[in-house]
Short mmCIF file of C-alpha atoms in Angstrom, two decimals:
data_model
loop_
_atom_site.label_atom_id
_atom_site.label_comp_id
_atom_site.label_asym_id
_atom_site.label_seq_id
_atom_site.Cartn_x
_atom_site.Cartn_y
_atom_site.Cartn_z
CA MET A 1 34.17 3.50 -4.51
CA PHE A 2 32.73 4.86 -1.58
CA ASP A 3 34.69 8.28 -1.57
CA PHE A 4 31.36 10.25 -2.10
CA LEU A 5 30.78 9.97 1.06
CA ASP A 6 33.68 11.86 2.66
CA SER A 7 33.12 14.50 -0.08
CA GLY A 8 30.76 15.74 3.15
CA GLN A 9 28.84 17.03 0.07
CA TYR A 10 25.38 15.09 0.53
CA ASP A 11 24.47 14.86 4.36
CA LEU A 12 23.44 11.49 4.44
CA LEU A 13 22.66 10.89 7.94
CA ASP A 14 20.20 14.29 7.44
CA ALA A 15 17.81 12.58 4.83
CA PHE A 16 17.22 9.28 6.38
CA TRP A 17 16.66 11.58 9.55
CA VAL A 18 13.57 13.26 7.65
CA THR A 19 12.82 9.40 6.39
CA VAL A 20 13.04 8.60 10.33
CA LYS A 21 10.72 11.98 11.11
CA LEU A 22 8.53 11.00 8.60
CA THR A 23 7.40 7.58 9.85
CA VAL A 24 7.56 8.11 13.59
CA TYR A 25 5.34 11.01 13.29
CA SER A 26 2.81 9.20 11.01
CA ALA A 27 2.92 5.79 12.35
CA ILE A 28 1.29 7.53 15.43
CA GLY A 29 -0.79 9.13 13.95
CA SER A 30 -2.55 6.38 11.65
CA LEU A 31 -2.38 4.25 14.92
CA ILE A 32 -4.93 6.92 16.33
CA TRP A 33 -6.92 7.51 13.08
CA GLY A 34 -6.68 3.86 12.31
CA THR A 35 -7.92 2.49 15.80
CA LEU A 36 -11.32 5.57 14.97
CA LEU A 37 -11.47 4.18 12.15
CA ALA A 38 -12.00 0.63 13.25
CA GLY A 39 -13.99 1.75 16.18
CA MET A 40 -16.62 3.17 13.43
CA ARG A 41 -16.79 0.00 11.37
CA VAL A 42 -17.55 -2.09 14.25
CA GLY A 43 -20.12 0.22 16.45
CA PRO A 44 -23.59 0.10 16.53
CA VAL A 45 -24.25 3.48 14.16
CA PRO A 46 -25.20 2.36 10.77
CA MET A 47 -23.92 5.89 9.14
CA MET A 48 -20.11 5.23 10.66
CA ARG A 49 -19.95 2.03 10.12
CA ALA A 50 -21.40 2.61 6.17
CA PHE A 51 -18.35 6.01 6.28
CA GLY A 52 -15.73 4.17 8.15
CA THR A 53 -16.57 0.74 5.07
CA GLY A 54 -16.62 3.72 2.41
CA TYR A 55 -13.38 5.66 3.56
CA VAL A 56 -11.38 2.26 3.83
CA ASN A 57 -12.70 1.14 0.15
CA VAL A 58 -11.84 4.07 -1.19
CA VAL A 59 -8.91 5.39 0.25
CA ARG A 60 -7.37 2.24 -0.02
CA ASN A 61 -7.65 1.22 -3.60
CA THR A 62 -5.99 5.46 -4.11
CA PRO A 63 -2.37 4.93 -4.67
CA LEU A 64 -0.52 6.46 -2.29
CA THR A 65 1.38 8.47 -4.49
CA VAL A 66 -2.40 10.60 -5.39
CA VAL A 67 -2.71 10.96 -2.19
CA VAL A 68 0.20 12.78 -1.06
CA VAL A 69 -0.03 14.70 -4.24
CA ALA A 70 -3.55 15.87 -3.60
CA CYS A 71 -2.77 16.65 -0.20
CA SER A 72 0.47 19.19 -1.61
CA LEU A 73 -1.33 20.31 -5.18
CA GLY A 74 -5.08 20.42 -3.24
CA LEU A 75 -4.84 21.04 -0.09
CA ALA A 76 -1.87 23.02 0.23
CA SER A 77 -1.22 24.72 -3.24
CA THR A 78 -4.78 25.53 -4.26
CA MET A 79 -7.04 25.76 -1.07
CA GLY A 80 -4.07 26.96 1.47
CA VAL A 81 -4.37 24.66 3.56
CA LYS A 82 -0.91 25.04 5.44
CA LEU A 83 -0.59 22.99 8.77
CA GLY A 84 1.38 25.72 10.89
CA GLY A 85 3.93 25.18 8.03
CA GLU A 86 5.65 28.25 7.47
CA THR A 87 8.49 27.41 4.70
CA PHE A 88 8.23 25.18 1.67
CA GLU A 89 10.14 22.19 4.03
CA ASP A 90 7.74 22.72 6.42
CA ILE A 91 4.72 22.80 4.17
CA GLY A 92 5.40 19.80 2.77
CA PHE A 93 6.90 17.66 5.71
CA ARG A 94 3.24 18.17 7.14
CA MET A 95 1.34 17.21 4.04
CA ALA A 96 3.60 14.45 3.44
CA VAL A 97 2.71 13.03 7.17
CA LEU A 98 -1.09 14.15 6.66
CA GLY A 99 -0.99 11.90 3.43
CA LEU A 100 0.27 8.95 5.09
CA ILE A 101 -2.03 8.97 7.71
CA ALA A 102 -4.78 9.26 6.04
CA TYR A 103 -3.31 5.98 3.81
CA THR A 104 -2.21 4.12 6.41
CA GLY A 105 -4.60 4.37 8.93
CA THR A 106 -6.71 1.93 6.70
CA PHE A 107 -4.66 -0.32 6.85
CA VAL A 108 -4.05 0.23 10.48
CA CYS A 109 -8.14 -0.11 10.59
CA GLU A 110 -7.92 -3.56 8.47
CA ALA A 111 -5.22 -5.19 11.04
CA LEU A 112 -7.11 -4.12 13.77
CA ARG A 113 -10.62 -5.32 12.35
CA SER A 114 -8.46 -9.22 11.80
CA GLY A 115 -7.38 -8.94 15.15
CA ILE A 116 -10.88 -8.04 16.77
CA ASN A 117 -12.12 -10.96 14.80
CA THR A 118 -9.88 -13.48 17.07
CA VAL A 119 -11.24 -12.35 20.47
CA PRO A 120 -13.59 -15.51 21.05
CA VAL A 121 -17.51 -14.63 21.12
CA GLY A 122 -17.66 -15.58 24.60
CA GLN A 123 -15.71 -12.44 25.84
CA ALA A 124 -17.96 -9.94 24.07
CA GLU A 125 -21.18 -11.97 25.09
CA ALA A 126 -19.79 -12.31 29.00
CA ALA A 127 -18.95 -8.32 29.01
CA ARG A 128 -22.26 -7.75 27.81
CA ALA A 129 -24.25 -9.90 29.94
CA LEU A 130 -22.90 -7.81 32.92
CA GLY A 131 -24.44 -4.71 31.53
CA LEU A 132 -21.11 -2.90 29.70
CA SER A 133 -22.34 -0.88 26.93
CA PHE A 134 -20.71 -1.15 23.45
CA PHE A 135 -18.09 1.55 24.05
CA GLN A 136 -16.98 0.01 27.60
CA VAL A 137 -16.95 -3.36 26.16
CA LEU A 138 -14.79 -2.10 23.01
CA THR A 139 -12.06 -0.55 25.11
CA LEU A 140 -11.96 -2.54 28.11
CA VAL A 141 -12.55 -6.36 27.20
CA VAL A 142 -11.94 -6.38 23.14
CA LEU A 143 -9.66 -3.80 22.09
CA PRO A 144 -6.51 -4.65 24.36
CA GLN A 145 -6.79 -8.54 23.50
CA ALA A 146 -7.17 -7.34 19.52
CA PHE A 147 -4.12 -5.33 20.40
CA ARG A 148 -1.65 -7.54 21.49
CA SER A 149 -2.96 -10.33 18.45
CA ALA A 150 -2.07 -7.29 16.14
CA VAL A 151 0.84 -7.13 16.96
CA THR A 152 1.87 -8.77 13.71
CA PRO A 153 0.16 -7.55 11.17
CA LEU A 154 0.53 -3.97 12.23
CA THR A 155 4.76 -4.03 12.51
CA ASN A 156 3.99 -5.20 8.65
CA VAL A 157 2.26 -1.73 8.11
CA LEU A 158 4.82 0.12 10.02
CA ILE A 159 7.48 -1.63 7.25
CA ALA A 160 5.29 -0.70 4.36
CA LEU A 161 5.05 2.43 6.01
CA THR A 162 8.98 3.44 6.44
CA LYS A 163 9.13 1.94 2.99
CA ASN A 164 6.17 4.42 1.91
CA THR A 165 7.74 7.31 2.94
CA THR A 166 10.04 7.77 0.05
CA VAL A 167 6.43 8.84 -1.98
CA ALA A 168 7.37 12.36 -0.38
CA SER A 169 10.36 12.90 -2.70
CA ALA A 170 7.12 13.24 -4.91
CA ILE A 171 5.81 16.76 -3.43
CA GLY A 172 9.63 17.65 -3.43
CA VAL A 173 10.38 16.46 1.37
CA ALA A 174 13.94 15.83 1.38
CA GLU A 175 14.15 12.04 2.30
CA ALA A 176 16.75 9.62 1.57
CA SER A 177 15.24 8.61 -1.82
CA ALA A 178 15.60 11.86 -3.13
CA LEU A 179 18.69 12.70 -1.24
CA MET A 180 19.68 8.96 -3.82
CA LYS A 181 17.67 10.51 -6.91
CA THR A 182 20.20 13.68 -6.65
CA MET A 183 23.19 11.47 -5.94
CA VAL A 184 22.84 8.16 -8.94
CA GLU A 185 22.62 11.84 -11.02
CA ASN A 186 25.78 13.38 -9.89
CA GLU A 187 27.91 10.22 -9.17
CA SER A 188 26.97 8.21 -12.24
CA ASP A 189 29.78 6.24 -11.88
CA ALA A 190 29.66 4.52 -8.89
CA LEU A 191 25.69 4.16 -9.40
CA PHE A 192 26.06 0.56 -7.44
CA ALA A 193 27.51 1.86 -4.38
CA VAL A 194 24.87 4.68 -4.21
CA PHE A 195 22.33 2.42 -4.48
CA GLY A 196 24.10 -0.15 -2.04
CA VAL A 197 24.11 2.72 0.45
CA PHE A 198 20.50 3.58 0.43
CA ALA A 199 19.14 -0.03 0.22
CA PHE A 200 21.67 -1.06 3.33
CA GLY A 201 19.86 2.30 4.96
CA PHE A 202 16.77 0.91 4.39
CA ILE A 203 17.46 -2.61 5.70
CA VAL A 204 18.59 -0.76 8.92
CA LEU A 205 15.55 0.85 9.36
CA THR A 206 13.24 -1.62 8.55
CA LEU A 207 14.56 -4.88 10.00
CA PRO A 208 15.76 -4.33 13.43
CA THR A 209 11.53 -3.25 13.80
CA GLY A 210 10.99 -6.98 11.82
CA LEU A 211 12.97 -8.56 14.47
CA LEU A 212 12.10 -6.48 17.40
CA LEU A 213 8.08 -6.78 17.44
CA GLY A 214 8.48 -10.09 15.75
CA TRP A 215 9.90 -11.01 19.56
CA VAL A 216 7.06 -8.26 21.29
CA ALA A 217 4.18 -10.31 19.16
CA LYS A 218 5.41 -13.81 21.00
CA ARG A 219 5.66 -12.21 24.25
CA VAL A 220 1.86 -10.12 24.19
CA ALA A 221 0.31 -12.61 22.43
CA VAL A 222 -3.05 -13.85 23.92
CA LYS A 223 -2.35 -17.74 24.58
CA ARG A 224 -5.86 -19.78 23.05
CA MET B 1 -28.58 -6.31 12.42
CA SER B 2 -26.72 -7.42 15.32
CA SER B 3 -23.29 -7.97 16.32
CA VAL B 4 -21.19 -9.82 18.83
CA LEU B 5 -20.30 -7.02 20.27
CA TYR B 6 -23.96 -5.07 21.12
CA ASP B 7 -27.25 -5.78 20.88
CA GLU B 8 -30.06 -5.55 18.73
CA PRO B 9 -30.94 -2.24 19.37
CA GLY B 10 -33.79 -1.26 21.79
CA PRO B 11 -36.03 1.85 22.23
CA LYS B 12 -33.22 3.34 24.67
CA ALA B 13 -30.19 2.20 22.17
CA LYS B 14 -32.22 3.15 19.00
CA ALA B 15 -32.70 6.95 20.57
CA ARG B 16 -28.83 7.21 21.65
CA ASN B 17 -27.50 5.47 17.79
CA LEU B 18 -29.65 8.40 16.59
CA ALA B 19 -27.95 11.15 18.74
CA TYR B 20 -24.50 9.31 17.90
CA THR B 21 -25.66 9.54 14.01
CA VAL B 22 -27.39 13.42 14.15
CA VAL B 23 -23.88 14.38 15.77
CA PHE B 24 -21.93 12.76 13.49
CA LEU B 25 -23.50 14.10 10.39
CA VAL B 26 -23.50 17.42 11.93
CA GLY B 27 -19.31 16.89 12.35
CA PHE B 28 -19.04 15.54 8.40
CA GLY B 29 -21.59 18.33 7.09
CA LEU B 30 -18.94 20.95 8.55
CA VAL B 31 -16.26 19.58 7.19
CA LEU B 32 -17.99 18.72 3.87
CA TRP B 33 -19.18 23.03 4.08
CA TRP B 34 -15.75 24.04 4.63
CA VAL B 35 -13.80 22.15 1.84
CA LEU B 36 -16.75 23.14 -0.66
CA ALA B 37 -16.63 26.69 0.63
CA THR B 38 -13.22 26.93 0.41
CA MET B 39 -13.17 25.49 -3.04
CA ALA B 40 -15.63 28.01 -3.95
CA ASP B 41 -13.05 30.66 -1.98
CA LYS B 42 -10.84 29.56 -4.68
CA ASP B 43 -12.16 29.90 -7.34
CA GLN B 44 -12.45 25.57 -7.88
CA LEU B 45 -15.66 25.19 -7.85
CA ALA B 46 -16.40 27.33 -11.18
CA ALA B 47 -18.35 25.61 -13.86
CA GLU B 48 -16.00 25.24 -16.56
CA LYS B 49 -13.06 23.64 -14.08
CA TRP B 50 -15.54 20.14 -14.06
CA THR B 51 -17.23 20.40 -17.24
CA PRO B 52 -14.54 19.59 -19.91
CA PHE B 53 -14.54 16.07 -18.52
CA VAL B 54 -18.46 15.65 -18.93
CA LYS B 55 -18.28 17.91 -22.35
CA ASP B 56 -15.05 17.83 -23.83
CA SER B 57 -14.37 14.13 -25.40
CA LYS B 58 -10.77 16.03 -26.04
CA VAL B 59 -9.57 15.56 -22.39
CA TRP B 60 -10.36 11.97 -22.53
CA THR B 61 -8.64 11.18 -25.43
CA THR B 62 -5.27 13.62 -25.86
CA PHE B 63 -4.98 13.06 -21.82
CA LEU B 64 -6.93 10.45 -19.45
CA LEU B 65 -6.77 7.63 -21.66
CA PRO B 66 -3.54 7.11 -23.13
CA GLY B 67 -2.43 7.77 -19.52
CA LEU B 68 -4.18 5.14 -18.41
CA TRP B 69 -3.16 2.76 -20.87
CA GLU B 70 0.35 3.50 -19.93
CA THR B 71 -0.76 2.23 -16.31
CA VAL B 72 -2.36 -0.34 -17.45
CA LYS B 73 0.60 -1.39 -20.11
CA ALA B 74 3.48 -1.25 -17.10
CA ALA B 75 1.16 -3.01 -14.71
CA ALA B 76 0.32 -6.07 -17.65
CA LEU B 77 3.96 -5.91 -18.34
CA ALA B 78 5.28 -5.90 -15.11
CA LEU B 79 3.35 -9.02 -13.09
CA VAL B 80 3.40 -10.52 -16.86
CA ILE B 81 7.71 -10.63 -16.37
CA ALA B 82 7.69 -11.31 -12.61
CA LEU B 83 5.03 -13.65 -12.62
CA PRO B 84 7.61 -16.78 -14.21
CA LEU B 85 10.34 -15.17 -12.21
CA GLY B 86 8.29 -14.83 -8.86
CA ALA B 87 7.79 -18.94 -9.35
CA ALA B 88 11.48 -19.76 -10.07
CA LEU B 89 12.59 -17.88 -7.32
CA GLY B 90 9.59 -18.89 -4.94
CA ILE B 91 10.41 -22.52 -5.86
CA GLY B 92 13.93 -22.29 -5.36
CA ARG B 93 13.48 -20.88 -1.95
CA LEU B 94 12.07 -24.36 -1.60
CA SER B 95 15.21 -26.11 -2.77
CA ASP B 96 16.47 -29.33 -0.65
CA HIS B 97 19.94 -27.69 -1.82
CA ALA B 98 21.27 -25.33 0.67
CA TRP B 99 23.61 -23.54 -1.99
CA VAL B 100 20.04 -23.04 -4.19
CA ARG B 101 17.74 -21.89 -1.32
CA ILE B 102 19.91 -19.69 0.87
CA PRO B 103 21.43 -17.08 -2.17
CA VAL B 104 17.69 -17.24 -3.59
CA GLY B 105 16.16 -16.13 -0.31
CA ALA B 106 18.47 -13.40 0.06
CA VAL B 107 17.93 -12.03 -3.08
CA VAL B 108 13.96 -12.33 -1.94
CA GLU B 109 14.64 -10.89 1.75
CA PHE B 110 16.97 -8.05 -0.09
CA PHE B 111 14.12 -7.05 -2.56
CA ARG B 112 11.30 -7.09 -0.46
CA ALA B 113 12.88 -4.86 2.19
CA ILE B 114 13.76 -2.13 -0.17
CA PRO B 115 11.38 0.81 -1.42
CA VAL B 116 10.39 0.13 -4.92
CA LEU B 117 10.97 3.72 -5.19
CA LEU B 118 14.68 2.81 -4.70
CA LEU B 119 14.75 0.71 -7.46
CA MET B 120 12.76 2.62 -10.50
CA VAL B 121 15.93 5.13 -9.58
CA PHE B 122 18.46 2.95 -9.73
CA ALA B 123 17.03 1.23 -12.70
CA PHE B 124 16.43 4.56 -14.43
CA GLN B 125 19.75 5.34 -13.72
CA ALA B 126 20.79 1.97 -14.88
CA LEU B 127 19.04 2.61 -18.58
CA VAL B 128 20.84 5.68 -18.66
CA GLU B 129 24.54 4.28 -18.01
CA PHE B 130 24.40 0.70 -19.58
CA THR B 131 22.09 0.74 -22.74
CA ASP B 132 20.98 3.43 -25.49
CA ILE B 133 17.13 3.28 -24.85
CA GLU B 134 15.96 6.44 -26.25
CA SER B 135 14.88 9.03 -23.43
CA GLU B 136 10.95 8.85 -24.33
CA ILE B 137 10.04 5.05 -23.58
CA ARG B 138 12.96 5.24 -20.46
CA PRO B 139 11.25 5.69 -18.05
CA LEU B 140 8.46 3.15 -19.08
CA TYR B 141 11.92 0.69 -19.13
CA ALA B 142 12.49 1.86 -15.34
CA VAL B 143 9.06 1.35 -13.58
CA VAL B 144 8.82 -1.59 -15.04
CA THR B 145 11.87 -2.55 -14.07
CA GLY B 146 11.32 -1.48 -10.59
CA LEU B 147 8.58 -2.90 -10.60
CA VAL B 148 9.68 -6.40 -11.74
CA LEU B 149 12.21 -6.87 -9.23
CA TYR B 150 10.39 -5.78 -6.00
CA ASN B 151 7.03 -7.89 -7.42
CA ALA B 152 9.04 -10.90 -7.99
CA SER B 153 10.68 -11.46 -5.15
CA VAL B 154 6.42 -10.74 -3.27
CA ILE B 155 5.57 -13.12 -5.78
CA ALA B 156 7.52 -15.52 -4.70
CA GLU B 157 6.78 -15.65 -1.41
CA ILE B 158 2.87 -15.89 -2.32
CA VAL B 159 4.32 -18.84 -4.31
CA ARG B 160 6.03 -20.69 -1.49
CA ALA B 161 2.89 -19.86 0.57
CA GLY B 162 0.50 -21.63 -2.07
CA ILE B 163 3.14 -24.58 -1.78
CA LEU B 164 3.18 -24.84 1.44
CA SER B 165 -0.53 -24.43 1.83
CA LEU B 166 -1.23 -27.83 -0.06
CA PRO B 167 -2.10 -30.65 2.46
CA ARG B 168 0.85 -32.80 3.23
CA GLY B 169 -0.50 -36.00 1.66
CA GLN B 170 -0.32 -34.97 -1.34
CA THR B 171 3.10 -34.81 -1.16
CA ASP B 172 3.23 -38.12 0.09
CA ALA B 173 0.98 -39.68 -2.34
CA ALA B 174 3.28 -38.09 -4.79
CA GLN B 175 6.73 -39.58 -3.34
CA ALA B 176 5.03 -43.23 -2.98
CA ILE B 177 3.99 -43.78 -6.13
CA GLY B 178 7.66 -43.07 -6.92
CA MET B 179 8.29 -39.47 -8.61
CA ARG B 180 11.08 -37.29 -8.36
CA LYS B 181 11.22 -33.76 -6.90
CA GLY B 182 10.68 -32.60 -10.04
CA GLN B 183 7.91 -34.83 -11.27
CA MET B 184 5.61 -33.82 -8.03
CA MET B 185 6.71 -30.13 -8.09
CA VAL B 186 5.07 -30.18 -12.04
CA TYR B 187 3.06 -32.40 -12.20
CA VAL B 188 1.10 -32.48 -8.54
CA LEU B 189 1.90 -29.20 -6.33
CA LEU B 190 2.69 -26.57 -9.16
CA PRO B 191 -1.24 -26.62 -10.57
CA GLN B 192 -3.25 -26.96 -7.13
CA ALA B 193 -0.99 -24.39 -5.79
CA VAL B 194 -1.83 -22.23 -8.62
CA THR B 195 -5.64 -21.74 -7.79
CA ALA B 196 -4.45 -21.63 -4.37
CA MET B 197 -2.91 -18.09 -4.65
CA LEU B 198 -4.74 -17.18 -7.51
CA PRO B 199 -6.66 -14.90 -5.40
CA ALA B 200 -3.34 -13.20 -3.58
CA LEU B 201 -2.38 -13.01 -7.12
CA VAL B 202 -4.90 -10.25 -7.83
CA SER B 203 -4.70 -8.35 -5.12
CA GLN B 204 -0.58 -8.47 -6.07
CA LEU B 205 -1.50 -6.67 -8.83
CA VAL B 206 -3.51 -3.74 -7.61
CA VAL B 207 -0.59 -3.31 -5.12
CA ILE B 208 1.50 -2.78 -9.38
CA VAL B 209 -0.95 -0.62 -10.61
CA LYS B 210 -0.64 1.85 -7.67
CA ASP B 211 2.95 1.73 -7.10
CA THR B 212 3.20 2.55 -11.11
CA ALA B 213 1.84 6.60 -10.37
CA LEU B 214 5.22 6.83 -8.52
CA GLY B 215 7.32 7.07 -11.88
CA GLY B 216 4.55 9.25 -13.19
CA ALA B 217 5.44 11.44 -10.11
CA LEU B 218 8.64 11.37 -10.02
CA LEU B 219 10.78 9.53 -13.38
CA GLY B 220 8.55 11.39 -15.67
CA PHE B 221 6.60 8.45 -16.57
CA THR B 222 3.43 9.77 -18.60
CA GLU B 223 0.83 7.08 -16.56
CA LEU B 224 -2.39 8.67 -15.73
CA LEU B 225 -1.30 10.52 -12.16
CA TYR B 226 1.04 12.51 -14.89
CA GLN B 227 -1.78 13.75 -16.95
CA ASN B 228 -2.40 15.95 -14.29
CA ARG B 229 0.09 18.54 -14.48
CA ALA B 230 -1.27 18.64 -18.26
CA ILE B 231 -4.92 18.94 -18.10
CA THR B 232 -4.47 21.83 -15.63
CA ALA B 233 -1.82 23.25 -17.95
CA ASN B 234 -4.79 22.85 -20.93
CA TYR B 235 -7.90 23.36 -18.62
CA GLY B 236 -7.00 26.51 -16.51
CA ALA B 237 -5.76 25.02 -13.23
CA ASN B 238 -8.07 23.06 -12.28
CA THR B 239 -5.83 20.97 -9.92
CA ILE B 240 -8.98 19.52 -7.63
CA ALA B 241 -11.37 18.80 -10.51
CA ALA B 242 -8.42 16.81 -12.20
CA LEU B 243 -7.55 15.25 -9.52
CA THR B 244 -10.54 13.75 -8.05
CA VAL B 245 -11.49 12.50 -11.97
CA ILE B 246 -8.09 10.93 -11.87
CA SER B 247 -8.34 9.28 -8.40
CA LEU B 248 -11.91 8.60 -9.11
CA ILE B 249 -10.23 6.39 -12.20
CA PHE B 250 -7.76 4.51 -9.97
CA ILE B 251 -10.35 3.98 -7.05
CA LEU B 252 -12.32 2.66 -9.89
CA LEU B 253 -9.82 0.05 -11.92
CA ASN B 254 -8.45 -0.99 -8.68
CA PHE B 255 -11.62 -1.38 -6.52
CA ALA B 256 -12.76 -3.63 -9.44
CA LEU B 257 -9.83 -6.19 -9.05
CA THR B 258 -9.91 -6.26 -4.98
CA SER B 259 -13.52 -7.33 -5.28
CA PHE B 260 -12.56 -9.95 -8.14
CA ALA B 261 -9.88 -11.26 -6.04
CA SER B 262 -12.07 -11.67 -3.14
CA TRP B 263 -14.82 -12.53 -5.43
CA LEU B 264 -12.89 -15.78 -6.35
CA GLU B 265 -11.01 -16.64 -3.46
CA LYS B 266 -14.53 -17.62 -1.47
CA ARG B 267 -15.17 -19.26 -5.09
CA LEU B 268 -12.02 -21.23 -4.52
CA ARG B 269 -12.94 -21.98 -1.05
CA ARG B 270 -16.37 -23.07 -1.80
CA GLY B 271 -15.04 -25.29 -4.53
CA LYS B 272 -15.27 -28.76 -3.30
CA LYS B 273 -12.98 -29.70 -6.23
CA SER B 274 -9.92 -28.37 -5.09
CA THR B 275 -8.28 -29.44 -2.36
CA GLY B 276 -10.13 -25.88 -0.63
CA ALA B 277 -6.70 -24.42 0.37
CA VAL B 278 -6.27 -20.47 -0.17
CA VAL B 279 -3.38 -18.10 0.36
CA PRO B 280 -4.80 -15.54 2.13
CA GLN B 281 -4.79 -12.05 -0.14
CA ASP B 282 -2.37 -10.80 2.62
CA SER B 283 -0.03 -13.76 4.04
CA VAL B 284 2.43 -12.01 2.20
CA GLU B 285 2.39 -9.76 4.30
CA ALA B 286 3.49 -11.95 7.35
CA GLY B 287 7.31 -11.52 6.76
CA ALA B 288 10.35 -10.06 8.22
CA GLY B 289 11.51 -8.13 5.17
CA GLY B 290 8.45 -6.22 4.44
CA ALA B 291 4.81 -5.66 3.07
CA VAL B 292 2.70 -5.31 0.53
CA LEU B 293 0.34 -1.85 0.86
#
């Protein structure tokens, strides 16, 4: 039943490795981009607040598939942005990461904003009374606590991001779901086995993330 | 406007904010200028690439509107099928009997943990193997099947959260007047849970609408995003214009749904007749299995 695994025809590990790489690069990028967006949205400059709010509302309501396809067809093919990639695979991978960061950043921003809301008002007031500027209040007092209470929603964003990397197959990135598509067509007599293998692969990727970060969330939670 | 994080700006802060605004606008302007310059360079700003969307009604009647209709159809079908299925799974997960609770829990967690695209690809191939559905409508069936499997398990969690959000007294009172478990569910808990979970359900609809685009890009389902290929083929490689219009339609549709969900949530929270319990729109994200982005 599982003899397609031994045929040596399909490199499962390689495909899942691309999935992992997509996840890790996009996770780091969207954490940075999301933090910047959250900073803009709670900041004192009206223009930046408006940009943050507008960006989040627009991008969150666009399907990820459209964002990724727009990166590939619009940015790479039409406008010739290559992001330093040489080959077709390279450019596709980088565009997928860019699209995932642009999309996931909005969810990171919202998770952080809900974390900022858990910080008691008195703390920010006390910090202001000490004469700290907005930037100092945000980076020294509010954000460190916000991050700690946002671990659970951020975990969910990370898990969703792991699953969302499958969208990259829409622009020809050879990750797990792309391989599954090839395999179900070639090994159609083992359809359920192929599906089971890939489902198992994603459970292996997402379940430990959830458990580990769930444990971290409990450890770092600010007791109030 | 003042906030917890900063004071009402004084003269100095006002000057500083102005400086930040200027710097931000200059940066934004530079990016915009680069985008427009590159687009002009690649001939994407030419009027004939954009005017079809305003002047030529054929682009709407032959491509965009049929695509939108397919998107709406798939989303509506998926919601209508997933709703009862999800309700059954959600109630099953709250069952007193372990032999119901545990398998249902496993099914829900399984379908929540794997990407919806995998489910669609699987459903597509399963339809090829085991049914004789015509190849033209096969993508629609595959997309709806994938969406139903995934969203039924997410809705199950919403239903469970909705029932658990009701005050404990409701169950006590129902038991006190001698209702059986089934009666309690049907007459007392479910009707109230439905109002509590309405906002979360509307937001889930946004997720479903967004996920239909997967079928267009990968399974040849002729929804809105898919029309991008046909439009660029017919109107002279206006990729950016076509994608802009398509994203705008998606954004307007989903923004309307999101706003409706927030309005509903606010209204239900204010409501005095209900228990005031509302399942927060993102509550379903708080599970081990996965999230609803």
